[in-house]
């Protein structure tokens, strides 16, 4: 696995309906080394902290292979950062990742997988398609959030090592699929809540699934 693009955003105002909503979803590629701390990438801006960001969702990762898939589906090139991710990574597929798996970047930056990305109306606005949230859910290619266990500096071209957890925690795909059902599987919910899942996701699962760990 390699880092293909490192992406951050300035805050922008989005005109959605009759509202003006601030967002940091319009991320663009950076040049040179970028520091990653416990709250994410230096120079990145996260606005809606109720559902994004924080120590447990400090970095958002998306796959270059999934970008290729989406480009084929939409019939156009999609540049890195379009989906709002901080790191665009080749050789990476979140379908196989479990909550608690770790990614080591050049043995210096350590990330721990914490939750899938859940799409919102701002994402649909970014894609200029009001139906894109449903398309994104149906594709089951959410990308994932990670917390920073060890901060450091990253560059485009840096390699990553994937260390799997020994525990039978829920996978990113399992959590994403259950998230969009009318009722949660109690088994998947318990596996998710037993894991080092993000606090934001944990609270939502406990409320919706009616279980606590």
PDB file of C-alpha atoms in Angstrom:
ATOM      1  CA  UNK A   1       0.000   0.000   0.000  1.00  0.00           C
ATOM      2  CA  UNK A   2       1.155   3.526  -0.785  1.00  0.00           C
ATOM      3  CA  UNK A   3      -0.067   7.062  -0.219  1.00  0.00           C
ATOM      4  CA  UNK A   4      -1.202   8.458  -3.572  1.00  0.00           C
ATOM      5  CA  UNK A   5      -2.454  11.831  -2.343  1.00  0.00           C
ATOM      6  CA  UNK A   6      -2.556  13.850   0.905  1.00  0.00           C
ATOM      7  CA  UNK A   7      -5.603  16.112   1.059  1.00  0.00           C
ATOM      8  CA  UNK A   8      -6.742  18.963   3.317  1.00  0.00           C
ATOM      9  CA  UNK A   9      -9.388  21.675   3.118  1.00  0.00           C
ATOM     10  CA  UNK A  10     -10.136  25.266   3.951  1.00  0.00           C
ATOM     11  CA  UNK A  11     -13.612  26.009   5.288  1.00  0.00           C
ATOM     12  CA  UNK A  12     -16.141  26.830   2.567  1.00  0.00           C
ATOM     13  CA  UNK A  13     -19.769  27.960   2.688  1.00  0.00           C
ATOM     14  CA  UNK A  14     -22.127  25.652   0.794  1.00  0.00           C
ATOM     15  CA  UNK A  15     -25.493  26.863  -0.500  1.00  0.00           C
ATOM     16  CA  UNK A  16     -27.782  23.897   0.233  1.00  0.00           C
ATOM     17  CA  UNK A  17     -31.442  24.726  -0.296  1.00  0.00           C
ATOM     18  CA  UNK A  18     -32.065  28.041   1.421  1.00  0.00           C
ATOM     19  CA  UNK A  19     -29.223  27.537   3.898  1.00  0.00           C
ATOM     20  CA  UNK A  20     -25.540  28.442   3.901  1.00  0.00           C
ATOM     21  CA  UNK A  21     -23.603  25.629   5.583  1.00  0.00           C
ATOM     22  CA  UNK A  22     -19.919  25.712   6.466  1.00  0.00           C
ATOM     23  CA  UNK A  23     -17.959  22.596   5.474  1.00  0.00           C
ATOM     24  CA  UNK A  24     -14.467  21.209   5.111  1.00  0.00           C
ATOM     25  CA  UNK A  25     -15.396  18.578   2.525  1.00  0.00           C
ATOM     26  CA  UNK A  26     -13.682  20.340  -0.394  1.00  0.00           C
ATOM     27  CA  UNK A  27     -10.251  18.815   0.116  1.00  0.00           C
ATOM     28  CA  UNK A  28      -7.402  19.323  -2.329  1.00  0.00           C
ATOM     29  CA  UNK A  29      -4.011  17.598  -2.691  1.00  0.00           C
ATOM     30  CA  UNK A  30      -1.040  18.941  -0.768  1.00  0.00           C
ATOM     31  CA  UNK A  31       2.591  19.061  -1.832  1.00  0.00           C
ATOM     32  CA  UNK A  32       5.510  18.104   0.361  1.00  0.00           C
ATOM     33  CA  UNK A  33       5.560  16.658   3.857  1.00  0.00           C
ATOM     34  CA  UNK A  34       2.437  17.018   6.012  1.00  0.00           C
ATOM     35  CA  UNK A  35       2.349  16.504   9.764  1.00  0.00           C
ATOM     36  CA  UNK A  36      -0.284  14.228  11.303  1.00  0.00           C
ATOM     37  CA  UNK A  37      -1.178  14.845  14.951  1.00  0.00           C
ATOM     38  CA  UNK A  38      -3.779  13.370  17.267  1.00  0.00           C
ATOM     39  CA  UNK A  39      -6.526  15.549  15.736  1.00  0.00           C
ATOM     40  CA  UNK A  40      -5.551  14.927  12.111  1.00  0.00           C
ATOM     41  CA  UNK A  41      -3.536  16.580   9.350  1.00  0.00           C
ATOM     42  CA  UNK A  42      -1.875  19.934   9.801  1.00  0.00           C
ATOM     43  CA  UNK A  43      -3.798  22.544   7.833  1.00  0.00           C
ATOM     44  CA  UNK A  44      -7.026  20.537   7.569  1.00  0.00           C
ATOM     45  CA  UNK A  45     -10.317  22.049   8.701  1.00  0.00           C
ATOM     46  CA  UNK A  46     -13.246  20.075  10.126  1.00  0.00           C
ATOM     47  CA  UNK A  47     -16.454  21.975  10.816  1.00  0.00           C
ATOM     48  CA  UNK A  48     -19.224  19.582  11.894  1.00  0.00           C
ATOM     49  CA  UNK A  49     -17.486  17.963  14.864  1.00  0.00           C
ATOM     50  CA  UNK A  50     -20.675  16.207  15.971  1.00  0.00           C
ATOM     51  CA  UNK A  51     -20.141  13.609  13.249  1.00  0.00           C
ATOM     52  CA  UNK A  52     -16.623  14.278  11.893  1.00  0.00           C
ATOM     53  CA  UNK A  53     -13.168  14.642  13.335  1.00  0.00           C
ATOM     54  CA  UNK A  54     -11.954  14.427  16.895  1.00  0.00           C
ATOM     55  CA  UNK A  55      -9.297  12.064  18.202  1.00  0.00           C
ATOM     56  CA  UNK A  56     -11.285   8.965  17.169  1.00  0.00           C
ATOM     57  CA  UNK A  57     -11.945  10.125  13.604  1.00  0.00           C
ATOM     58  CA  UNK A  58      -8.814  12.173  13.022  1.00  0.00           C
ATOM     59  CA  UNK A  59      -7.941  10.856   9.547  1.00  0.00           C
ATOM     60  CA  UNK A  60     -10.239   9.705   6.727  1.00  0.00           C
ATOM     61  CA  UNK A  61      -8.840   7.135   4.280  1.00  0.00           C
ATOM     62  CA  UNK A  62     -10.082   6.187   0.825  1.00  0.00           C
ATOM     63  CA  UNK A  63      -8.862   3.754  -1.786  1.00  0.00           C
ATOM     64  CA  UNK A  64      -7.384   4.623  -5.179  1.00  0.00           C
ATOM     65  CA  UNK A  65      -8.958   1.400  -6.478  1.00  0.00           C
ATOM     66  CA  UNK A  66     -12.386   2.564  -5.313  1.00  0.00           C
ATOM     67  CA  UNK A  67     -11.756   5.865  -7.102  1.00  0.00           C
ATOM     68  CA  UNK A  68     -11.133   3.878 -10.292  1.00  0.00           C
ATOM     69  CA  UNK A  69     -14.386   1.977  -9.731  1.00  0.00           C
ATOM     70  CA  UNK A  70     -16.354   5.194  -9.221  1.00  0.00           C
ATOM     71  CA  UNK A  71     -14.758   6.794 -12.280  1.00  0.00           C
ATOM     72  CA  UNK A  72     -15.965   3.845 -14.359  1.00  0.00           C
ATOM     73  CA  UNK A  73     -19.450   4.064 -12.841  1.00  0.00           C
ATOM     74  CA  UNK A  74     -19.773   7.816 -13.374  1.00  0.00           C
ATOM     75  CA  UNK A  75     -17.988   7.941 -16.716  1.00  0.00           C
ATOM     76  CA  UNK A  76     -15.512  10.626 -15.712  1.00  0.00           C
ATOM     77  CA  UNK A  77     -12.208  11.069 -13.937  1.00  0.00           C
ATOM     78  CA  UNK A  78     -12.461  11.823 -10.229  1.00  0.00           C
ATOM     79  CA  UNK A  79      -9.390  13.478  -8.692  1.00  0.00           C
ATOM     80  CA  UNK A  80      -8.103  12.541  -5.213  1.00  0.00           C
ATOM     81  CA  UNK A  81      -9.754  14.423  -2.368  1.00  0.00           C
ATOM     82  CA  UNK A  82     -13.146  14.516  -4.094  1.00  0.00           C
ATOM     83  CA  UNK A  83     -14.677  12.205  -1.495  1.00  0.00           C
ATOM     84  CA  UNK A  84     -13.303  14.321   1.333  1.00  0.00           C
ATOM     85  CA  UNK A  85     -10.570  11.913   2.362  1.00  0.00           C
ATOM     86  CA  UNK A  86      -7.282  12.972   3.922  1.00  0.00           C
ATOM     87  CA  UNK A  87      -5.223  10.099   2.538  1.00  0.00           C
ATOM     88  CA  UNK A  88      -5.839   8.457  -0.827  1.00  0.00           C
ATOM     89  CA  UNK A  89      -4.168   5.040  -0.682  1.00  0.00           C
ATOM     90  CA  UNK A  90      -3.391   2.435  -3.340  1.00  0.00           C
ATOM     91  CA  UNK A  91      -3.652  -1.290  -2.639  1.00  0.00           C
ATOM     92  CA  UNK A  92      -6.162  -0.590   0.117  1.00  0.00           C
ATOM     93  CA  UNK A  93      -9.701  -1.949   0.401  1.00  0.00           C
ATOM     94  CA  UNK A  94     -11.771  -1.137   3.460  1.00  0.00           C
ATOM     95  CA  UNK A  95     -14.035  -4.156   2.934  1.00  0.00           C
ATOM     96  CA  UNK A  96     -11.410  -6.378   4.539  1.00  0.00           C
ATOM     97  CA  UNK A  97     -10.580  -4.033   7.424  1.00  0.00           C
ATOM     98  CA  UNK A  98     -11.778  -4.554  10.980  1.00  0.00           C
ATOM     99  CA  UNK A  99     -12.214  -1.933  13.641  1.00  0.00           C
ATOM    100  CA  UNK A 100      -8.947  -2.105  15.583  1.00  0.00           C
ATOM    101  CA  UNK A 101      -6.702  -2.959  12.632  1.00  0.00           C
ATOM    102  CA  UNK A 102      -3.647  -0.725  12.410  1.00  0.00           C
ATOM    103  CA  UNK A 103      -1.825   0.920   9.521  1.00  0.00           C
ATOM    104  CA  UNK A 104       1.859   1.761   9.948  1.00  0.00           C
ATOM    105  CA  UNK A 105       3.212   4.458   7.646  1.00  0.00           C
ATOM    106  CA  UNK A 106       6.972   4.105   7.147  1.00  0.00           C
ATOM    107  CA  UNK A 107       7.163   2.728  10.709  1.00  0.00           C
ATOM    108  CA  UNK A 108       6.695   6.285  11.994  1.00  0.00           C
ATOM    109  CA  UNK A 109       2.958   7.147  11.922  1.00  0.00           C
ATOM    110  CA  UNK A 110       0.562   4.600  13.418  1.00  0.00           C
ATOM    111  CA  UNK A 111      -3.171   4.709  12.669  1.00  0.00           C
ATOM    112  CA  UNK A 112      -5.964   2.590  14.154  1.00  0.00           C
ATOM    113  CA  UNK A 113      -9.143   1.941  12.163  1.00  0.00           C
ATOM    114  CA  UNK A 114     -12.195   3.217  14.052  1.00  0.00           C
ATOM    115  CA  UNK A 115     -15.315   3.568  11.861  1.00  0.00           C
ATOM    116  CA  UNK A 116     -16.705   3.734   8.331  1.00  0.00           C
ATOM    117  CA  UNK A 117     -17.547   7.071   6.768  1.00  0.00           C
ATOM    118  CA  UNK A 118     -21.296   7.766   6.667  1.00  0.00           C
ATOM    119  CA  UNK A 119     -22.380  10.032   3.757  1.00  0.00           C
ATOM    120  CA  UNK A 120     -24.451  13.187   4.267  1.00  0.00           C
ATOM    121  CA  UNK A 121     -26.208  15.913   2.291  1.00  0.00           C
ATOM    122  CA  UNK A 122     -22.963  17.913   1.988  1.00  0.00           C
ATOM    123  CA  UNK A 123     -21.403  14.959   0.174  1.00  0.00           C
ATOM    124  CA  UNK A 124     -24.317  14.865  -2.284  1.00  0.00           C
ATOM    125  CA  UNK A 125     -23.864  18.610  -2.823  1.00  0.00           C
ATOM    126  CA  UNK A 126     -20.160  18.101  -3.492  1.00  0.00           C
ATOM    127  CA  UNK A 127     -20.966  15.438  -6.103  1.00  0.00           C
ATOM    128  CA  UNK A 128     -23.686  17.624  -7.691  1.00  0.00           C
ATOM    129  CA  UNK A 129     -26.115  14.709  -7.381  1.00  0.00           C
ATOM    130  CA  UNK A 130     -28.958  14.677  -4.808  1.00  0.00           C
ATOM    131  CA  UNK A 131     -29.150  10.887  -5.184  1.00  0.00           C
ATOM    132  CA  UNK A 132     -25.445  10.293  -4.575  1.00  0.00           C
ATOM    133  CA  UNK A 133     -25.837   9.382  -0.899  1.00  0.00           C
ATOM    134  CA  UNK A 134     -28.049   6.429  -1.894  1.00  0.00           C
ATOM    135  CA  UNK A 135     -25.548   5.443  -4.595  1.00  0.00           C
ATOM    136  CA  UNK A 136     -22.686   5.610  -2.098  1.00  0.00           C
ATOM    137  CA  UNK A 137     -24.566   3.453   0.406  1.00  0.00           C
ATOM    138  CA  UNK A 138     -25.454   0.897  -2.259  1.00  0.00           C
ATOM    139  CA  UNK A 139     -21.825   0.678  -3.451  1.00  0.00           C
ATOM    140  CA  UNK A 140     -20.612  -0.348   0.046  1.00  0.00           C
ATOM    141  CA  UNK A 141     -17.273   1.411  -0.487  1.00  0.00           C
ATOM    142  CA  UNK A 142     -17.279   3.872   2.442  1.00  0.00           C
ATOM    143  CA  UNK A 143     -13.628   4.352   3.239  1.00  0.00           C
ATOM    144  CA  UNK A 144     -12.791   4.556   6.927  1.00  0.00           C
ATOM    145  CA  UNK A 145     -11.784   6.817   9.764  1.00  0.00           C
ATOM    146  CA  UNK A 146      -8.725   6.265  11.932  1.00  0.00           C
ATOM    147  CA  UNK A 147      -7.292   7.583  15.177  1.00  0.00           C
ATOM    148  CA  UNK A 148      -3.626   8.529  15.399  1.00  0.00           C
ATOM    149  CA  UNK A 149      -1.756   6.273  17.827  1.00  0.00           C
ATOM    150  CA  UNK A 150       1.626   7.712  16.903  1.00  0.00           C
ATOM    151  CA  UNK A 151       1.917  11.135  15.219  1.00  0.00           C
ATOM    152  CA  UNK A 152       4.522  12.058  12.659  1.00  0.00           C
ATOM    153  CA  UNK A 153       5.004  13.275   9.105  1.00  0.00           C
ATOM    154  CA  UNK A 154       3.776  11.750   5.841  1.00  0.00           C
ATOM    155  CA  UNK A 155       4.632  12.239   2.164  1.00  0.00           C
ATOM    156  CA  UNK A 156       3.092  11.091  -1.089  1.00  0.00           C
ATOM    157  CA  UNK A 157       4.729   7.760  -1.961  1.00  0.00           C
ATOM    158  CA  UNK A 158       5.072   6.616   1.656  1.00  0.00           C
ATOM    159  CA  UNK A 159       4.358   2.926   2.151  1.00  0.00           C
ATOM    160  CA  UNK A 160       1.903   1.440   4.634  1.00  0.00           C
ATOM    161  CA  UNK A 161       1.850  -1.869   6.482  1.00  0.00           C
ATOM    162  CA  UNK A 162      -1.467  -3.392   7.551  1.00  0.00           C
ATOM    163  CA  UNK A 163      -1.514  -5.065  10.961  1.00  0.00           C
ATOM    164  CA  UNK A 164      -4.715  -7.010  11.621  1.00  0.00           C
ATOM    165  CA  UNK A 165      -6.279  -7.209  15.047  1.00  0.00           C
ATOM    166  CA  UNK A 166      -6.399 -10.639  16.667  1.00  0.00           C
ATOM    167  CA  UNK A 167      -9.905  -9.923  17.957  1.00  0.00           C
ATOM    168  CA  UNK A 168     -13.172 -10.780  16.211  1.00  0.00           C
ATOM    169  CA  UNK A 169     -14.295  -7.187  15.976  1.00  0.00           C
ATOM    170  CA  UNK A 170     -16.830  -5.962  13.434  1.00  0.00           C
ATOM    171  CA  UNK A 171     -15.511  -5.107   9.990  1.00  0.00           C
ATOM    172  CA  UNK A 172     -15.854  -1.686   8.395  1.00  0.00           C
ATOM    173  CA  UNK A 173     -18.269  -3.149   5.842  1.00  0.00           C
ATOM    174  CA  UNK A 174     -20.429  -4.834   8.501  1.00  0.00           C
ATOM    175  CA  UNK A 175     -20.827  -1.598  10.437  1.00  0.00           C
ATOM    176  CA  UNK A 176     -21.535   0.413   7.272  1.00  0.00           C
ATOM    177  CA  UNK A 177     -24.182  -2.033   6.023  1.00  0.00           C
ATOM    178  CA  UNK A 178     -25.939  -2.271   9.401  1.00  0.00           C
ATOM    179  CA  UNK A 179     -25.847   1.509   9.779  1.00  0.00           C
ATOM    180  CA  UNK A 180     -28.193   1.866   6.820  1.00  0.00           C
ATOM    181  CA  UNK A 181     -30.679  -0.848   7.778  1.00  0.00           C
ATOM    182  CA  UNK A 182     -33.918  -0.153   9.631  1.00  0.00           C
ATOM    183  CA  UNK A 183     -32.802  -2.367  12.524  1.00  0.00           C
ATOM    184  CA  UNK A 184     -29.321  -3.322  13.658  1.00  0.00           C
ATOM    185  CA  UNK A 185     -28.141  -6.909  13.979  1.00  0.00           C
ATOM    186  CA  UNK A 186     -27.536  -7.363  17.717  1.00  0.00           C
ATOM    187  CA  UNK A 187     -24.544  -9.606  16.930  1.00  0.00           C
ATOM    188  CA  UNK A 188     -22.837  -7.014  14.725  1.00  0.00           C
ATOM    189  CA  UNK A 189     -23.683  -4.231  17.186  1.00  0.00           C
ATOM    190  CA  UNK A 190     -22.071  -6.115  20.055  1.00  0.00           C
ATOM    191  CA  UNK A 191     -18.972  -6.898  17.959  1.00  0.00           C
ATOM    192  CA  UNK A 192     -18.726  -3.213  17.053  1.00  0.00           C
ATOM    193  CA  UNK A 193     -19.181  -2.014  20.635  1.00  0.00           C
ATOM    194  CA  UNK A 194     -16.563  -4.465  21.903  1.00  0.00           C
ATOM    195  CA  UNK A 195     -14.038  -2.883  19.536  1.00  0.00           C
ATOM    196  CA  UNK A 196     -12.079   0.407  19.776  1.00  0.00           C
ATOM    197  CA  UNK A 197     -14.732   2.039  17.586  1.00  0.00           C
ATOM    198  CA  UNK A 198     -14.979   5.844  17.521  1.00  0.00           C
ATOM    199  CA  UNK A 199     -16.963   7.445  20.332  1.00  0.00           C
ATOM    200  CA  UNK A 200     -19.246   9.151  17.825  1.00  0.00           C
ATOM    201  CA  UNK A 201     -20.155   5.836  16.199  1.00  0.00           C
ATOM    202  CA  UNK A 202     -20.410   4.086  19.573  1.00  0.00           C
ATOM    203  CA  UNK A 203     -23.030   6.512  20.876  1.00  0.00           C
ATOM    204  CA  UNK A 204     -25.132   6.229  17.708  1.00  0.00           C
ATOM    205  CA  UNK A 205     -24.983   2.413  17.696  1.00  0.00           C
ATOM    206  CA  UNK A 206     -25.977   2.198  21.359  1.00  0.00           C
ATOM    207  CA  UNK A 207     -29.004   4.406  20.738  1.00  0.00           C
ATOM    208  CA  UNK A 208     -30.147   2.786  17.525  1.00  0.00           C
ATOM    209  CA  UNK A 209     -29.368  -0.853  18.336  1.00  0.00           C
ATOM    210  CA  UNK A 210     -30.594  -0.634  21.907  1.00  0.00           C
ATOM    211  CA  UNK A 211     -27.501  -2.357  23.268  1.00  0.00           C
ATOM    212  CA  UNK A 212     -24.477  -1.254  25.255  1.00  0.00           C
ATOM    213  CA  UNK A 213     -21.176  -2.926  25.947  1.00  0.00           C
TER     214      UNK A 213
END
